[in-house]
Short mmCIF file of C-alpha atoms in Angstrom, two decimals:
data_model
loop_
_atom_site.label_atom_id
_atom_site.label_comp_id
_atom_site.label_asym_id
_atom_site.label_seq_id
_atom_site.Cartn_x
_atom_site.Cartn_y
_atom_site.Cartn_z
CA UNK A 1 147.21 -49.26 -35.53
CA UNK A 2 148.31 -46.29 -33.71
CA UNK A 3 148.49 -45.19 -29.78
CA UNK A 4 148.78 -43.02 -27.17
CA UNK A 5 151.09 -44.13 -24.08
CA UNK A 6 150.67 -41.44 -20.91
CA UNK A 7 154.31 -41.85 -19.46
CA UNK A 8 152.35 -41.13 -15.76
CA UNK A 9 148.42 -41.22 -14.13
CA UNK A 10 149.06 -39.31 -11.70
CA UNK A 11 151.37 -35.85 -11.32
CA UNK A 12 151.31 -33.79 -8.24
CA UNK A 13 153.37 -30.86 -8.04
CA UNK A 14 153.02 -27.26 -6.09
CA UNK A 15 151.23 -24.57 -7.03
CA UNK A 16 154.54 -21.44 -9.60
CA UNK A 17 155.32 -24.84 -10.01
CA UNK A 18 156.90 -26.26 -13.26
CA UNK A 19 155.70 -28.99 -15.41
CA UNK A 20 155.78 -31.94 -18.16
CA UNK A 21 153.11 -34.42 -18.91
CA UNK A 22 154.59 -37.01 -21.09
CA UNK A 23 153.07 -38.74 -24.15
CA UNK A 24 154.88 -41.53 -26.92
CA UNK A 25 153.24 -42.61 -29.40
CA UNK A 26 153.85 -45.43 -31.65
CA UNK A 27 152.24 -44.93 -35.78
CA UNK A 28 153.86 -46.73 -38.13
CA UNK A 29 152.10 -44.13 -41.00
CA UNK A 30 152.33 -40.05 -40.03
CA UNK A 31 150.00 -38.77 -37.35
CA UNK A 32 148.32 -35.06 -36.06
CA UNK A 33 149.11 -35.16 -32.43
CA UNK A 34 146.82 -33.12 -29.30
CA UNK A 35 146.56 -32.48 -26.15
CA UNK A 36 143.20 -32.78 -24.49
CA UNK A 37 141.98 -31.21 -21.57
CA UNK A 38 138.72 -32.23 -18.86
CA UNK A 39 137.75 -30.74 -15.82
CA UNK A 40 136.22 -32.67 -13.05
CA UNK A 41 132.39 -33.73 -14.56
CA UNK A 42 132.91 -31.78 -17.91
CA UNK A 43 133.93 -32.44 -21.53
CA UNK A 44 136.49 -32.54 -23.49
CA UNK A 45 138.80 -29.48 -24.85
CA UNK A 46 141.42 -28.92 -26.67
CA UNK A 47 144.53 -27.26 -25.27
CA UNK A 48 146.61 -27.22 -28.49
CA UNK A 49 147.50 -28.60 -31.30
CA UNK A 50 149.93 -29.74 -34.08
CA UNK A 51 149.08 -30.29 -37.26
CA UNK A 52 152.42 -28.87 -39.11
CA UNK A 53 155.74 -26.67 -39.57
CA UNK A 54 156.75 -25.31 -36.84
CA UNK A 55 157.28 -28.38 -33.45
CA UNK A 56 157.02 -26.95 -30.54
CA UNK A 57 153.47 -25.40 -30.60
CA UNK A 58 151.92 -22.88 -27.55
CA UNK A 59 148.33 -22.65 -25.97
CA UNK A 60 146.83 -19.61 -24.98
CA UNK A 61 147.33 -20.10 -21.41
CA UNK A 62 150.39 -20.52 -21.17
CA UNK A 63 150.66 -24.44 -21.90
CA UNK A 64 153.07 -25.69 -25.19
CA UNK A 65 153.64 -29.26 -26.15
CA UNK A 66 156.61 -30.38 -28.44
CA UNK A 67 157.39 -32.74 -31.00
CA UNK A 68 159.89 -34.94 -31.60
CA UNK A 69 159.19 -36.95 -34.57
CA UNK A 70 162.73 -39.11 -34.13
CA UNK A 71 161.50 -39.50 -30.18
CA UNK A 72 157.92 -40.20 -31.63
CA UNK A 73 157.17 -37.67 -28.72
CA UNK A 74 154.58 -35.33 -27.66
CA UNK A 75 155.32 -33.85 -24.47
CA UNK A 76 153.02 -30.54 -22.67
CA UNK A 77 154.65 -28.35 -20.63
CA UNK A 78 154.26 -25.06 -18.44
CA UNK A 79 157.14 -23.05 -16.31
CA UNK A 80 154.26 -22.05 -13.82
CA UNK A 81 151.48 -23.97 -12.89
CA UNK A 82 148.13 -22.36 -11.48
CA UNK A 83 145.78 -24.04 -8.95
CA UNK A 84 143.03 -23.56 -11.98
CA UNK A 85 145.60 -26.26 -13.72
CA UNK A 86 144.21 -28.75 -11.87
CA UNK A 87 142.69 -31.57 -14.62
CA UNK A 88 142.54 -34.82 -16.88
CA UNK A 89 145.32 -33.84 -19.50
CA UNK A 90 144.52 -36.28 -22.59
CA UNK A 91 147.65 -37.05 -25.43
CA UNK A 92 145.82 -37.97 -29.05
CA UNK A 93 146.75 -39.10 -32.56
CA UNK A 94 144.88 -38.98 -35.55
CA UNK A 95 146.38 -39.68 -39.00
CA UNK A 96 146.98 -36.74 -41.35
CA UNK A 97 146.35 -38.95 -44.90
CA UNK A 98 142.70 -38.73 -44.74
CA UNK A 99 140.33 -36.67 -43.23
CA UNK A 100 137.64 -37.71 -40.46
CA UNK A 101 140.41 -40.20 -38.56
CA UNK A 102 138.84 -41.14 -35.77
CA UNK A 103 141.71 -39.52 -32.22
CA UNK A 104 143.13 -42.62 -30.90
CA UNK A 105 144.06 -41.40 -27.36
CA UNK A 106 146.21 -42.25 -23.91
CA UNK A 107 144.39 -43.47 -21.18
CA UNK A 108 145.64 -39.26 -19.67
CA UNK A 109 147.20 -38.05 -16.44
CA UNK A 110 145.84 -36.51 -13.69
CA UNK A 111 147.02 -33.23 -12.28
CA UNK A 112 146.75 -31.75 -9.46
CA UNK A 113 148.22 -28.76 -9.01
CA UNK A 114 148.82 -28.03 -4.63
CA UNK A 115 148.70 -24.54 -2.84
CA UNK B 1 127.87 -19.97 -32.37
CA UNK B 2 126.26 -22.91 -30.91
CA UNK B 3 128.65 -26.05 -29.08
CA UNK B 4 128.20 -28.95 -29.24
CA UNK B 5 124.79 -30.85 -26.28
CA UNK B 6 124.15 -33.64 -24.86
CA UNK B 7 121.80 -35.44 -23.54
CA UNK B 8 120.94 -36.52 -20.89
CA UNK B 9 123.23 -35.30 -18.30
CA UNK B 10 123.39 -38.40 -17.00
CA UNK B 11 121.14 -41.97 -17.16
CA UNK B 12 120.90 -44.42 -14.94
CA UNK B 13 119.62 -48.10 -16.62
CA UNK B 14 119.28 -51.56 -15.66
CA UNK B 15 121.50 -55.05 -16.86
CA UNK B 16 119.50 -55.72 -20.32
CA UNK B 17 117.63 -52.78 -20.28
CA UNK B 18 118.32 -50.66 -23.38
CA UNK B 19 119.63 -46.99 -24.53
CA UNK B 20 119.60 -44.04 -25.99
CA UNK B 21 122.10 -41.12 -26.16
CA UNK B 22 121.35 -37.61 -27.98
CA UNK B 23 123.84 -35.28 -29.72
CA UNK B 24 124.15 -31.88 -30.79
CA UNK B 25 126.65 -31.28 -33.85
CA UNK B 26 128.09 -27.22 -33.38
CA UNK B 27 127.20 -24.99 -36.15
CA UNK B 28 129.02 -26.02 -39.62
CA UNK B 29 129.08 -29.43 -38.52
CA UNK B 30 128.81 -32.14 -40.46
CA UNK B 31 130.13 -34.62 -38.54
CA UNK B 32 129.61 -37.26 -35.57
CA UNK B 33 131.21 -38.60 -33.22
CA UNK B 34 130.82 -41.65 -30.90
CA UNK B 35 133.60 -42.90 -28.46
CA UNK B 36 133.15 -43.84 -24.41
CA UNK B 37 135.56 -42.94 -20.92
CA UNK B 38 134.93 -45.50 -18.78
CA UNK B 39 136.33 -44.80 -15.32
CA UNK B 40 140.39 -43.53 -15.43
CA UNK B 41 140.27 -44.64 -18.50
CA UNK B 42 141.08 -41.91 -21.81
CA UNK B 43 138.03 -42.05 -24.71
CA UNK B 44 137.23 -44.95 -26.53
CA UNK B 45 136.22 -44.33 -30.70
CA UNK B 46 132.72 -46.04 -30.98
CA UNK B 47 132.24 -45.44 -34.60
CA UNK B 48 131.23 -41.89 -37.04
CA UNK B 49 128.64 -41.00 -39.12
CA UNK B 50 129.69 -37.99 -41.83
CA UNK B 51 126.39 -36.72 -44.28
CA UNK B 52 124.24 -39.40 -42.76
CA UNK B 53 126.09 -42.98 -42.60
CA UNK B 54 128.33 -44.44 -40.68
CA UNK B 55 132.21 -43.91 -41.68
CA UNK B 56 134.14 -45.83 -39.04
CA UNK B 57 134.11 -47.63 -36.18
CA UNK B 58 136.06 -48.79 -33.68
CA UNK B 59 136.08 -52.30 -31.47
CA UNK B 60 132.66 -52.08 -30.04
CA UNK B 61 130.00 -55.34 -30.51
CA UNK B 62 126.80 -54.38 -33.07
CA UNK B 63 123.99 -53.61 -30.42
CA UNK B 64 126.28 -50.17 -30.03
CA UNK B 65 124.46 -48.61 -33.03
CA UNK B 66 123.59 -45.24 -33.85
CA UNK B 67 122.04 -42.84 -36.35
CA UNK B 68 122.22 -39.16 -37.82
CA UNK B 69 120.11 -36.99 -39.15
CA UNK B 70 119.99 -34.11 -42.01
CA UNK B 71 120.62 -31.41 -39.45
CA UNK B 72 123.61 -33.21 -38.16
CA UNK B 73 122.15 -35.07 -34.94
CA UNK B 74 123.36 -38.07 -33.49
CA UNK B 75 122.20 -39.90 -32.19
CA UNK B 76 123.75 -43.69 -29.68
CA UNK B 77 122.22 -46.36 -28.63
CA UNK B 78 123.31 -49.36 -26.43
CA UNK B 79 121.20 -52.66 -26.27
CA UNK B 80 121.15 -55.38 -24.04
CA UNK B 81 123.31 -52.81 -21.52
CA UNK B 82 126.25 -55.04 -19.50
CA UNK B 83 127.84 -53.17 -16.65
CA UNK B 84 130.64 -52.45 -18.75
CA UNK B 85 129.12 -50.18 -20.15
CA UNK B 86 128.92 -48.37 -17.13
CA UNK B 87 130.79 -44.63 -18.27
CA UNK B 88 131.55 -41.43 -19.85
CA UNK B 89 129.84 -41.17 -23.36
CA UNK B 90 131.38 -38.52 -25.06
CA UNK B 91 130.18 -36.81 -28.40
CA UNK B 92 132.86 -34.82 -30.60
CA UNK B 93 131.17 -33.45 -33.75
CA UNK B 94 134.05 -31.67 -36.71
CA UNK B 95 134.26 -29.97 -40.16
CA UNK B 96 135.10 -31.52 -43.85
CA UNK B 97 137.89 -29.74 -44.58
CA UNK B 98 139.02 -29.13 -40.90
CA UNK B 99 138.09 -32.28 -39.83
CA UNK B 100 141.32 -33.26 -37.73
CA UNK B 101 140.44 -30.63 -34.97
CA UNK B 102 137.31 -32.19 -33.20
CA UNK B 103 135.22 -30.26 -30.90
CA UNK B 104 133.25 -32.26 -27.79
CA UNK B 105 130.47 -32.45 -25.48
CA UNK B 106 130.08 -32.72 -22.09
CA UNK B 107 129.20 -36.61 -22.03
CA UNK B 108 126.35 -38.26 -20.71
CA UNK B 109 127.36 -40.21 -17.81
CA UNK B 110 125.73 -43.82 -17.63
CA UNK B 111 125.48 -46.18 -14.97
CA UNK B 112 124.44 -49.64 -15.36
CA UNK B 113 123.29 -51.98 -12.40
#
């Protein structure tokens, strides 16, 4: 079975400072990796995903994540955060060997950007 | 293109009652998955429907059941509600061939008193 560990439950950071949200996963088979963002009182929005190819993936709003197979990690980074980035961030995995497999989520990291 | 919609937005029920939550999938999507997100937790997979058949189930008891209709919309039914069923229930749709990307609705907040 797969599992996802998000090492920090809360991360406070000042506006325009860099941030890293950590995610480690455990799986005996290959997985695809995702970061989702959840704004207050809303559902989940896909932020970025790693399926194959370059291990560094980027989102349109400045976030990036790097897949590290040897360390089984998929940490999320942003060089300069904005107040609007305040949200809950979830790392998730799914199996690669068949379609329509469910997502397994971590417990989430609450990012609070301070003005 | 219409996104995933869910109804109702909020719901308050009493322990022992039954509840039905509804989800309309994104246009062109034939797979619907349901997740339960308890307060302070990540979403947990309940089950998935593909072409009106249950296509996988998480670690939830049989009192959690579902349906998918020919238009690919879906229902989640929970019988004999318990206090621990209080959570945000999320529906996600996906398309065959691009099924690794799931599109989530805004969720239904269920409170059991």
